[in-house]
XYZ file of C-alpha atoms in Angstrom:
652
model
C -95.522 34.837 -92.342
C -96.656 32.217 -89.952
C -94.010 29.834 -91.197
C -91.372 32.460 -90.721
C -92.449 33.205 -87.182
C -92.613 29.564 -86.329
C -89.108 29.015 -87.578
C -87.760 31.939 -85.573
C -89.487 30.673 -82.456
C -87.844 27.277 -82.833
C -84.430 28.865 -83.292
C -84.999 31.034 -80.224
C -85.991 28.070 -78.054
C -82.932 26.141 -79.109
C -80.680 29.054 -78.253
C -82.248 29.442 -74.854
C -81.851 25.720 -74.202
C -78.209 25.842 -75.207
C -77.577 28.810 -72.979
C -79.336 27.091 -70.092
C -77.302 23.936 -70.654
C -74.103 26.012 -70.762
C -75.043 27.869 -67.614
C -75.980 24.647 -65.840
C -72.714 22.979 -66.704
C -70.742 26.096 -65.732
C -72.497 26.457 -62.380
C -72.085 22.753 -61.714
C -68.370 23.067 -62.318
C -68.195 26.095 -60.025
C -70.019 24.351 -57.140
C -68.208 21.015 -57.439
C -64.715 22.337 -57.809
C -63.091 22.697 -54.352
C -61.858 26.164 -53.523
C -58.098 26.380 -52.588
C -56.162 29.143 -50.787
C -52.453 29.866 -50.672
C -52.102 32.244 -47.689
C -48.976 34.364 -47.337
C -49.028 36.944 -44.561
C -45.869 38.718 -43.363
C -46.139 41.110 -40.401
C -49.875 41.499 -40.857
C -52.217 42.630 -38.123
C -54.075 39.653 -36.657
C -57.459 41.297 -37.153
C -56.847 41.350 -40.924
C -56.209 37.632 -40.926
C -59.412 37.064 -38.935
C -61.390 39.028 -41.581
C -59.896 36.874 -44.345
C -60.748 33.664 -42.454
C -64.300 34.899 -41.925
C -64.784 35.681 -45.604
C -63.329 32.370 -46.797
C -64.908 30.008 -44.221
C -68.116 31.918 -43.636
C -67.671 31.820 -39.856
C -68.690 34.638 -37.532
C -66.115 35.986 -35.056
C -66.231 38.202 -31.970
C -62.800 39.634 -31.160
C -61.742 40.480 -27.610
C -60.201 43.991 -27.369
C -57.053 42.419 -25.926
C -56.457 40.432 -29.132
C -53.691 42.381 -30.883
C -50.593 41.015 -32.596
C -48.587 41.098 -35.823
C -48.541 37.635 -37.308
C -46.804 35.797 -40.127
C -48.348 32.856 -41.984
C -46.588 31.399 -45.020
C -47.692 28.547 -47.260
C -45.947 27.106 -50.322
C -48.894 25.050 -51.539
C -52.630 25.605 -51.802
C -54.852 24.397 -48.953
C -58.544 23.906 -48.482
C -60.715 26.179 -46.397
C -60.815 23.602 -43.571
C -57.017 23.305 -43.572
C -56.752 27.084 -43.690
C -58.985 27.297 -40.589
C -56.823 24.712 -38.753
C -53.738 26.766 -39.626
C -55.525 29.857 -38.323
C -56.238 28.125 -34.973
C -52.574 27.116 -34.693
C -51.612 30.725 -35.405
C -53.820 31.847 -32.525
C -52.197 29.300 -30.176
C -48.693 30.526 -31.077
C -49.640 34.079 -30.127
C -51.494 33.123 -26.933
C -55.081 33.349 -28.163
C -57.833 30.798 -28.522
C -61.064 30.437 -30.496
C -64.030 29.446 -28.333
C -67.182 28.331 -30.147
C -70.507 29.472 -28.743
C -73.274 28.359 -31.093
C -72.706 29.991 -34.497
C -70.384 32.593 -32.992
C -66.657 32.055 -32.371
C -65.006 34.195 -29.693
C -61.325 35.114 -30.079
C -59.980 35.650 -26.523
C -56.602 35.332 -24.701
C -55.925 31.735 -23.730
C -55.677 32.734 -20.050
C -59.426 33.423 -20.123
C -60.336 30.256 -22.008
C -61.269 28.272 -18.874
C -64.098 30.749 -18.225
C -65.899 29.683 -21.403
C -67.679 26.345 -21.858
C -66.082 25.270 -25.142
C -66.941 21.882 -26.637
C -68.340 19.257 -24.235
C -66.251 16.513 -25.907
C -63.520 16.087 -28.490
C -65.605 14.269 -31.093
C -66.954 17.404 -32.810
C -64.074 19.720 -31.962
C -61.071 20.671 -34.052
C -57.593 20.025 -32.767
C -57.130 23.572 -31.483
C -60.617 24.050 -30.056
C -61.055 24.368 -26.293
C -62.684 21.276 -24.813
C -63.910 20.649 -21.271
C -63.948 16.930 -20.580
C -65.223 15.034 -17.506
C -63.451 11.668 -17.151
C -64.602 8.888 -14.824
C -61.739 6.996 -13.166
C -62.691 3.406 -12.470
C -59.796 1.580 -10.840
C -57.494 4.080 -9.108
C -57.865 7.236 -7.053
C -58.493 10.276 -9.255
C -56.559 12.569 -6.906
C -53.416 10.498 -7.495
C -53.500 11.381 -11.206
C -53.511 15.154 -10.697
C -49.775 15.552 -9.868
C -48.926 13.134 -12.708
C -50.957 14.880 -15.440
C -50.585 18.492 -14.354
C -47.147 18.991 -16.014
C -48.700 17.926 -19.346
C -51.143 20.867 -19.373
C -50.298 24.460 -20.313
C -50.612 27.213 -17.780
C -54.064 28.229 -18.946
C -55.334 24.632 -18.831
C -57.423 23.333 -15.964
C -57.182 19.972 -14.171
C -59.023 19.022 -10.979
C -60.199 15.858 -9.228
C -63.581 15.351 -7.559
C -63.068 12.913 -4.709
C -66.746 12.110 -4.163
C -67.373 10.749 -7.671
C -63.720 9.876 -8.403
C -63.731 11.958 -11.597
C -61.250 14.236 -13.355
C -62.193 17.562 -14.955
C -59.879 18.695 -17.785
C -60.123 21.889 -19.844
C -57.628 22.363 -22.688
C -57.256 22.172 -26.449
C -58.809 19.115 -28.043
C -55.571 17.528 -29.282
C -53.951 17.757 -25.819
C -57.096 16.464 -24.108
C -57.080 13.506 -26.491
C -53.461 12.778 -25.564
C -54.245 12.919 -21.832
C -57.240 10.602 -22.319
C -54.952 8.046 -23.924
C -52.548 8.287 -20.957
C -55.378 7.843 -18.456
C -56.647 4.768 -20.309
C -53.223 3.178 -19.969
C -52.910 3.997 -16.259
C -56.493 3.256 -15.207
C -56.226 -0.495 -15.614
C -58.068 -2.952 -13.388
C -55.828 -5.005 -11.157
C -56.880 -8.459 -12.198
C -54.258 -10.130 -10.017
C -55.500 -13.337 -8.504
C -54.663 -14.924 -5.183
C -53.193 -18.387 -5.471
C -53.084 -20.852 -2.582
C -50.282 -23.414 -2.754
C -50.337 -26.193 -0.170
C -46.925 -27.527 0.790
C -46.201 -31.163 1.402
C -42.684 -31.123 2.802
C -41.357 -27.611 3.410
C -42.516 -25.163 6.078
C -44.748 -22.381 4.743
C -43.228 -19.756 7.046
C -39.697 -20.688 6.011
C -40.582 -20.655 2.303
C -42.192 -17.204 2.612
C -39.184 -15.866 4.520
C -36.764 -17.000 1.818
C -38.812 -16.048 -1.243
C -39.869 -12.649 0.113
C -36.248 -11.555 0.154
C -35.853 -12.785 -3.423
C -39.078 -11.181 -4.702
C -38.341 -7.801 -3.103
C -34.762 -7.642 -4.363
C -34.192 -4.537 -6.561
C -33.880 -5.140 -10.276
C -31.387 -3.604 -12.669
C -34.157 -1.838 -14.613
C -35.629 -0.345 -11.430
C -39.025 -2.070 -11.800
C -40.942 -3.764 -9.014
C -42.457 -7.217 -9.433
C -45.293 -6.423 -6.951
C -45.465 -9.965 -5.587
C -46.835 -10.502 -2.083
C -46.709 -13.746 -0.099
C -48.337 -14.793 3.179
C -47.882 -18.057 5.072
C -50.840 -19.897 6.601
C -49.323 -21.986 9.388
C -52.558 -23.878 10.100
C -52.771 -25.469 6.636
C -49.055 -25.105 5.807
C -49.956 -23.159 2.664
C -48.538 -20.128 0.881
C -50.834 -17.390 -0.477
C -49.406 -15.556 -3.515
C -50.710 -12.314 -4.986
C -49.418 -10.144 -7.810
C -48.863 -10.090 -11.553
C -49.440 -13.309 -13.442
C -45.872 -13.697 -14.710
C -44.475 -13.003 -11.255
C -46.782 -15.596 -9.679
C -45.659 -18.144 -12.234
C -42.002 -17.708 -11.281
C -42.741 -17.944 -7.541
C -44.888 -21.033 -8.087
C -42.036 -22.731 -9.926
C -39.596 -21.907 -7.109
C -41.992 -23.271 -4.470
C -42.395 -26.516 -6.422
C -38.624 -26.850 -6.526
C -38.196 -26.190 -2.804
C -41.143 -28.277 -1.580
C -39.404 -31.637 -1.988
C -38.422 -34.359 0.421
C -34.686 -34.405 1.072
C -34.553 -38.040 2.064
C -36.785 -40.955 2.897
C -37.788 -41.725 6.473
C -36.614 -39.654 9.398
C -34.640 -36.436 8.845
C -32.417 -34.402 11.114
C -32.319 -30.645 11.135
C -30.360 -28.054 13.088
C -32.331 -24.876 13.764
C -30.462 -21.856 15.134
C -32.698 -19.743 17.310
C -32.570 -15.968 17.213
C -34.624 -14.974 20.252
C -35.946 -18.045 22.095
C -33.942 -20.100 24.587
C -32.933 -23.431 23.026
C -32.980 -25.496 26.226
C -36.379 -24.285 27.364
C -37.909 -24.593 23.895
C -36.630 -28.126 23.315
C -38.232 -29.336 26.566
C -41.563 -27.763 25.658
C -41.519 -29.274 22.166
C -40.871 -32.776 23.497
C -43.603 -32.364 26.080
C -46.041 -31.123 23.433
C -45.539 -34.031 21.040
C -45.573 -36.562 23.866
C -48.963 -35.357 25.057
C -50.246 -35.204 21.479
C -49.243 -38.800 20.773
C -50.681 -40.008 24.078
C -53.982 -38.414 23.171
C -54.007 -40.154 19.782
C -52.909 -43.532 21.285
C -49.947 -43.656 18.916
C -46.443 -44.249 20.167
C -44.639 -45.098 16.951
C -44.221 -41.494 15.855
C -43.172 -40.401 19.311
C -40.314 -42.885 19.292
C -38.937 -41.292 16.112
C -39.030 -37.719 17.463
C -36.033 -36.414 19.325
C -35.310 -32.785 20.205
C -32.299 -31.618 22.149
C -30.608 -28.283 22.692
C -27.094 -26.997 22.191
C -26.575 -24.166 24.657
C -23.301 -22.882 23.165
C -24.912 -22.054 19.802
C -28.490 -21.629 21.111
C -29.750 -24.156 18.584
C -32.107 -27.107 18.663
C -31.408 -30.368 16.881
C -34.559 -32.121 15.687
C -34.873 -35.687 14.431
C -38.402 -36.414 13.161
C -40.368 -37.688 10.152
C -41.080 -35.077 7.439
C -44.665 -34.458 8.523
C -43.717 -34.027 12.154
C -40.733 -31.899 11.117
C -43.012 -29.456 9.285
C -45.331 -29.202 12.265
C -42.438 -28.719 14.655
C -40.750 -26.072 12.501
C -44.055 -24.236 12.190
C -44.244 -24.020 15.969
C -40.643 -22.810 16.163
C -41.333 -20.101 13.553
C -44.108 -18.679 15.691
C -42.231 -18.896 18.990
C -38.796 -17.708 17.845
C -39.766 -14.067 17.379
C -38.478 -10.799 18.724
C -40.480 -9.939 21.793
C -41.498 -6.394 22.531
C -40.046 -4.505 25.459
C -41.778 -2.157 27.855
C -40.320 0.858 29.639
C -42.199 1.528 32.886
C -41.717 4.742 34.834
C -43.248 5.151 38.294
C -43.797 8.661 39.611
C -44.019 8.885 43.413
C -44.938 12.210 45.004
C -45.152 12.546 48.789
C -45.692 15.778 50.717
C -45.972 15.564 54.520
C -46.438 18.508 56.897
C -46.028 17.765 60.645
C -46.766 20.438 63.273
C -46.412 19.927 67.062
C -46.803 22.359 69.956
C -46.487 21.691 73.703
C -46.968 23.950 76.731
C -47.147 22.869 80.368
C -46.134 23.691 83.956
C -45.154 21.276 86.722
C -44.386 22.451 90.238
C -43.920 21.105 93.738
C -43.878 22.570 97.277
C -42.448 21.056 100.425
C -43.311 22.589 103.787
C -42.822 19.519 105.961
C -40.369 21.333 108.250
C -43.042 23.854 109.193
C -45.903 21.409 109.119
C -47.241 23.031 105.902
C -49.075 21.340 103.072
C -46.993 19.400 100.565
C -48.234 19.613 96.908
C -47.046 18.858 93.393
C -48.277 18.555 89.781
C -47.124 15.954 87.262
C -48.457 15.434 83.710
C -47.322 12.268 81.886
C -47.645 13.760 78.373
C -45.375 16.651 79.343
C -42.398 14.399 80.024
C -40.046 14.568 83.055
C -41.043 17.235 85.520
C -40.101 18.468 89.013
C -40.908 15.135 90.678
C -38.602 13.156 88.369
C -35.682 15.581 88.815
C -36.129 15.583 92.589
C -35.968 11.787 92.671
C -32.712 11.716 90.688
C -31.101 14.343 92.880
C -32.022 12.621 96.128
C -30.680 9.230 94.952
C -27.274 10.703 94.010
C -26.894 8.126 91.235
C -23.655 9.023 89.471
C -24.420 6.738 86.517
C -27.505 8.725 85.538
C -27.213 12.030 83.695
C -29.899 14.442 84.915
C -29.871 16.161 81.532
C -31.497 13.088 80.034
C -34.575 13.766 82.141
C -35.063 17.242 80.766
C -37.744 17.194 78.093
C -37.471 18.410 74.507
C -37.822 22.092 73.741
C -37.243 24.901 76.201
C -37.447 24.234 79.947
C -37.404 27.088 82.481
C -37.072 26.257 86.174
C -37.881 28.492 89.162
C -37.535 27.411 92.792
C -36.271 27.910 96.297
C -34.869 25.163 98.514
C -34.464 25.929 102.252
C -33.919 23.863 105.380
C -36.356 25.999 107.334
C -39.633 27.101 105.843
C -41.292 26.094 102.618
C -39.340 24.934 99.574
C -40.807 25.100 96.081
C -39.744 24.405 92.505
C -41.442 24.900 89.155
C -40.567 23.922 85.563
C -42.202 25.484 82.512
C -41.765 23.485 79.275
C -42.422 24.956 75.800
C -41.980 23.183 72.442
C -43.047 23.889 68.861
C -41.927 21.510 66.138
C -42.238 21.816 62.333
C -41.261 18.964 59.979
C -41.875 19.022 56.219
C -41.220 16.182 53.809
C -41.295 16.604 50.015
C -40.220 13.523 48.082
C -40.470 12.957 44.333
C -39.115 9.654 43.038
C -39.226 8.422 39.435
C -37.906 4.864 39.349
C -37.908 3.327 35.866
C -37.383 -0.195 34.635
C -37.284 -1.939 31.238
C -38.439 -5.511 30.771
C -39.582 -7.889 28.069
C -43.230 -8.653 27.398
C -44.623 -11.129 29.976
C -41.384 -11.127 31.997
C -41.256 -10.097 35.653
C -38.711 -7.417 36.568
C -37.753 -5.936 39.937
C -35.999 -2.734 40.931
C -34.784 -2.014 44.477
C -33.182 1.304 45.384
C -32.541 2.030 49.042
C -30.246 1.505 52.005
C -29.988 -0.727 55.053
C -30.964 1.267 58.165
C -30.003 -0.085 61.651
C -32.716 -0.301 64.284
C -31.775 -0.899 67.947
C -33.775 -3.819 69.292
C -32.177 -4.148 72.755
C -29.177 -3.347 74.993
C -27.338 -4.992 77.883
C -24.669 -3.794 80.320
C -22.741 -6.092 82.747
C -21.204 -4.567 85.884
C -18.780 -7.062 87.379
C -18.612 -5.754 90.967
C -15.674 -3.853 92.422
C -13.003 -3.382 89.808
C -14.982 -5.519 87.389
C -15.169 -4.755 83.687
C -18.238 -3.230 82.122
C -19.187 -4.885 78.810
C -22.200 -3.047 77.340
C -23.639 -4.130 73.964
C -26.681 -3.491 71.794
C -28.628 -5.714 69.453
C -29.332 -4.170 66.007
C -31.621 -5.264 63.216
C -31.075 -3.819 59.722
C -34.032 -3.180 57.477
C -34.112 -1.897 53.912
C -35.575 1.549 53.386
C -36.137 2.914 49.876
C -38.112 2.186 46.706
C -39.013 -1.263 45.430
C -40.780 -1.800 42.094
C -41.850 -5.174 40.669
C -43.772 -5.319 37.388
C -44.972 -7.900 34.873
C -46.231 -6.301 31.626
C -48.488 -7.995 29.106
C -48.964 -6.204 25.795
C -52.513 -6.600 24.519
C -53.832 -6.184 20.988
C -53.602 -2.547 20.020
C -51.618 -0.258 22.276
C -52.872 -1.224 25.754
C -50.698 -2.898 28.379
C -51.791 -5.088 31.295
C -49.482 -4.399 34.247
C -49.125 -6.456 37.403
C -47.466 -4.038 39.809
C -46.067 -4.350 43.309
C -44.846 -0.947 44.506
C -43.322 -0.290 47.933
C -42.040 3.048 49.207
C -40.412 3.382 52.621
C -38.429 6.245 54.129
C -37.316 7.670 57.451
C -39.811 10.179 58.707
C -38.770 13.644 59.837
C -40.659 13.888 63.151
C -41.713 17.220 64.584
C -41.734 15.817 68.125
C -37.972 15.317 68.214
C -38.230 11.593 68.898
C -34.959 9.775 69.501
C -35.990 6.502 67.850
C -36.200 6.220 64.052
C -39.643 6.335 62.524
C -40.175 4.868 59.046
C -43.034 5.515 56.652
C -44.099 2.634 54.434
C -46.440 2.738 51.445
C -47.324 -0.452 49.553
C -49.408 -0.921 46.388
C -50.122 -4.328 44.866
C -52.510 -4.149 41.899
C -53.208 -5.017 38.255
C -54.098 -2.237 35.833
C -54.529 -1.627 32.083
C -52.811 1.434 30.619
C -52.510 2.673 27.055
C -49.062 3.087 25.565
C -47.504 6.340 26.804
C -50.409 7.314 29.084
C -50.127 8.132 32.797
C -52.395 6.312 35.253
C -52.729 6.915 38.977
C -52.220 3.699 40.953
C -53.326 5.021 44.305
C -52.631 7.580 46.934
C -53.293 8.904 50.390
C -54.768 12.240 51.400
C -54.815 12.385 55.192
C -55.202 15.095 57.837
C -54.517 14.107 61.450
C -55.141 16.358 64.418
C -54.353 15.188 67.976
C -54.960 17.430 70.960
C -54.142 16.438 74.539
C -55.213 18.589 77.454
C -54.274 17.418 80.982
C -55.279 19.535 83.983
C -56.052 19.446 87.660
C -59.820 19.354 88.221
C -61.379 22.676 89.169
C -58.013 24.413 89.494
C -57.182 24.006 85.818
C -60.420 25.754 84.821
C -59.574 28.996 86.651
C -58.870 31.765 84.095
C -55.171 32.646 83.762
C -54.250 31.056 87.088
C -55.483 27.710 85.784
C -52.487 27.512 83.385
C -50.343 26.552 86.384
C -52.393 23.409 86.789
C -52.557 22.022 83.222
C -50.536 20.825 80.250
C -51.559 21.089 76.564
C -50.117 19.264 73.545
C -51.272 19.617 69.893
C -50.066 17.527 66.934
C -51.199 18.078 63.319
C -49.990 15.896 60.456
C -51.057 16.390 56.815
C -50.018 13.716 54.334
C -50.351 13.887 50.526
C -49.107 10.808 48.687
C -49.728 9.866 45.053
C -48.247 7.087 42.907
C -48.485 7.245 39.099
C -47.358 4.819 36.407
C -46.404 5.459 32.760
C -45.581 2.504 30.454
C -44.148 2.832 26.948
C -43.856 0.049 24.380
C -40.463 -0.176 22.680
C -41.463 -1.661 19.327
C -38.068 -1.431 17.650
C -34.425 -1.299 18.623
C -34.357 2.330 17.474
C -36.926 3.295 20.117
C -34.924 1.476 22.804
C -31.779 3.303 21.653
C -33.578 6.643 21.741
C -34.814 6.155 25.310
C -31.371 4.946 26.421
C -29.572 7.890 24.848
C -32.007 10.315 26.462
C -31.271 9.010 29.976
C -27.570 8.614 29.214
C -27.174 12.206 28.035
C -29.167 13.504 31.001
C -26.707 11.954 33.472
C -23.737 13.075 31.382
C -24.975 16.687 31.313
C -25.340 16.636 35.100
C -21.707 15.518 35.412
C -20.546 18.268 33.065
C -22.479 20.926 34.990
C -21.016 19.686 38.269
C -17.493 19.901 36.886
C -18.125 23.430 35.650
C -19.318 24.478 39.112
C -16.241 22.937 40.713
C -13.983 24.664 38.198
C -15.529 28.064 38.897
C -15.312 27.677 42.687
C -11.855 26.072 42.827
C -9.026 28.246 44.096
C -6.496 25.518 44.861
C -5.925 23.943 41.478
C -7.445 21.803 38.789
C -7.664 18.603 40.809
C -11.398 19.171 41.294
C -11.933 18.934 37.547
C -10.869 15.286 37.436
C -14.341 13.963 38.246
C -15.251 11.084 35.931
C -17.625 11.850 33.036
C -19.492 9.388 30.890
C -18.099 9.204 27.347
C -20.098 10.839 24.584
C -22.277 8.561 22.491
C -23.948 9.132 19.184
C -27.494 10.325 19.744
C -30.272 8.685 17.843
C -32.761 10.861 15.990
C -36.195 9.439 15.264
C -37.250 9.591 11.616
C -39.985 12.129 11.014
C -43.013 10.710 9.424
């Protein structure tokens, strides 16, 4: 019995071991064999596909209520669970949805809302279709410049922004597209390792070499690329500084080595055509410069080999000098033969003068000598000719003197009675009120070159009588009167010398003179001229207006002449006095406005503006004449400036 039980127990243990071995091998085969899926979905609701993905991959999903679509996914060969999940993400992208991972939960939302979720912080752990938010540091270029370049590469739901303070880019998109953009940025964000080379020349002029090679380096290529080579000449050391790509610098260096050679031994002769400088003046200054330089160095051998002369017809200088002296001389010519800036100067002259004059006086005389009465008279010098002066003319019976010339200005009223017996009397009352206003605005303008004096005179020659003479040759003799006249210029005179300083300021040496004939309120016969003169040096910014000077003046002159005691009697005292009041108010201001004409286009613009202004005035005048003409069309034949093409400044 015991043997039997022992035998059964052994058999039972062996069976259990075999079963365990079979189970172990079966389970091992189940866990090691990779599971494969062959998905085929036609017109299936997207939520059903999400359930299948969740069951196969073991991932947890939260579905946005807006996620609804009928999808189709076909596969002809089995795929792993990871490949099936990648295909699922691509299916979401096709239908406008995106899977956003948040811990162990994956949210299925519309791609338009994807930027609101954090997504993966980098692309290392993200699948190709996962949303990734990447912060990229830009090292060598401006991050803001990359935004318009990279924006077309992102979908509408993607996000791209630049932070100027840290020079970083923020990108939010699917991982595969972010990886592509990172590769593009790495290619663009390259450090500019261009070096600056300094090449010292032995024979050629650095300025001339730069002028020639700059045109060659900046010439457009057939492939549309730009060599990005920059060159600068250092006249002091006669060197050329080259910057740019290495291959471009190599080509320029080879050209410089070819050009920097001596053409011939000993002295050389060169003809240099000048563009802006005067050949005759420049040649004299060059000879003087080298003569003084050689005298200072106690060397006369080099001076004997230097010869510079000018050809006025071609405005060129012919130089004969050793190579070293030739380079120095040509370097000086390069710096002097430049286009000089021009300056437009406009002066604004405003003058307002108000002149008021009033006169009132009475002169009288009585003659009672026939009756042994008192003889009396009044005479006031400031009142002009009175009763006494007229009585003297009448008694002398001088036919060559016109009594009207002795009547003062204004209104004169005479009252009198002349008798042979009794008392004779005469009285003249003179009244005058004068008003004279002057309002003058002048805007003379002148254009000149930098550091060149220019003058403008606009006016007329006015005759002034300085003396007269009349010769009476006795009875029947001829009378030969004549006058001496001196002519003086009256008008506006402007003399300026501009000096353009560094920046946009201008130093102006100005001599301004304004003279005109005054409109006098006193009715004076002789001409009275007003003269205003300003001689100064000022600094004005380009285009600004500066006041040069002015005059604000109020003058009041009152003259009261009267007979003592009698002139103080109320009312009756007016017969014994004369009163004259003169009030002059002068307002004069002179302003200046300079403008630098940097280019020929600016000079053309200013010229066209003035030209068209005058032409429009002529057209308006012709239109007025045409409307008022009733005789014919002969009034419309006034000359008109021809039309010119107006210049429009480029907007920047």
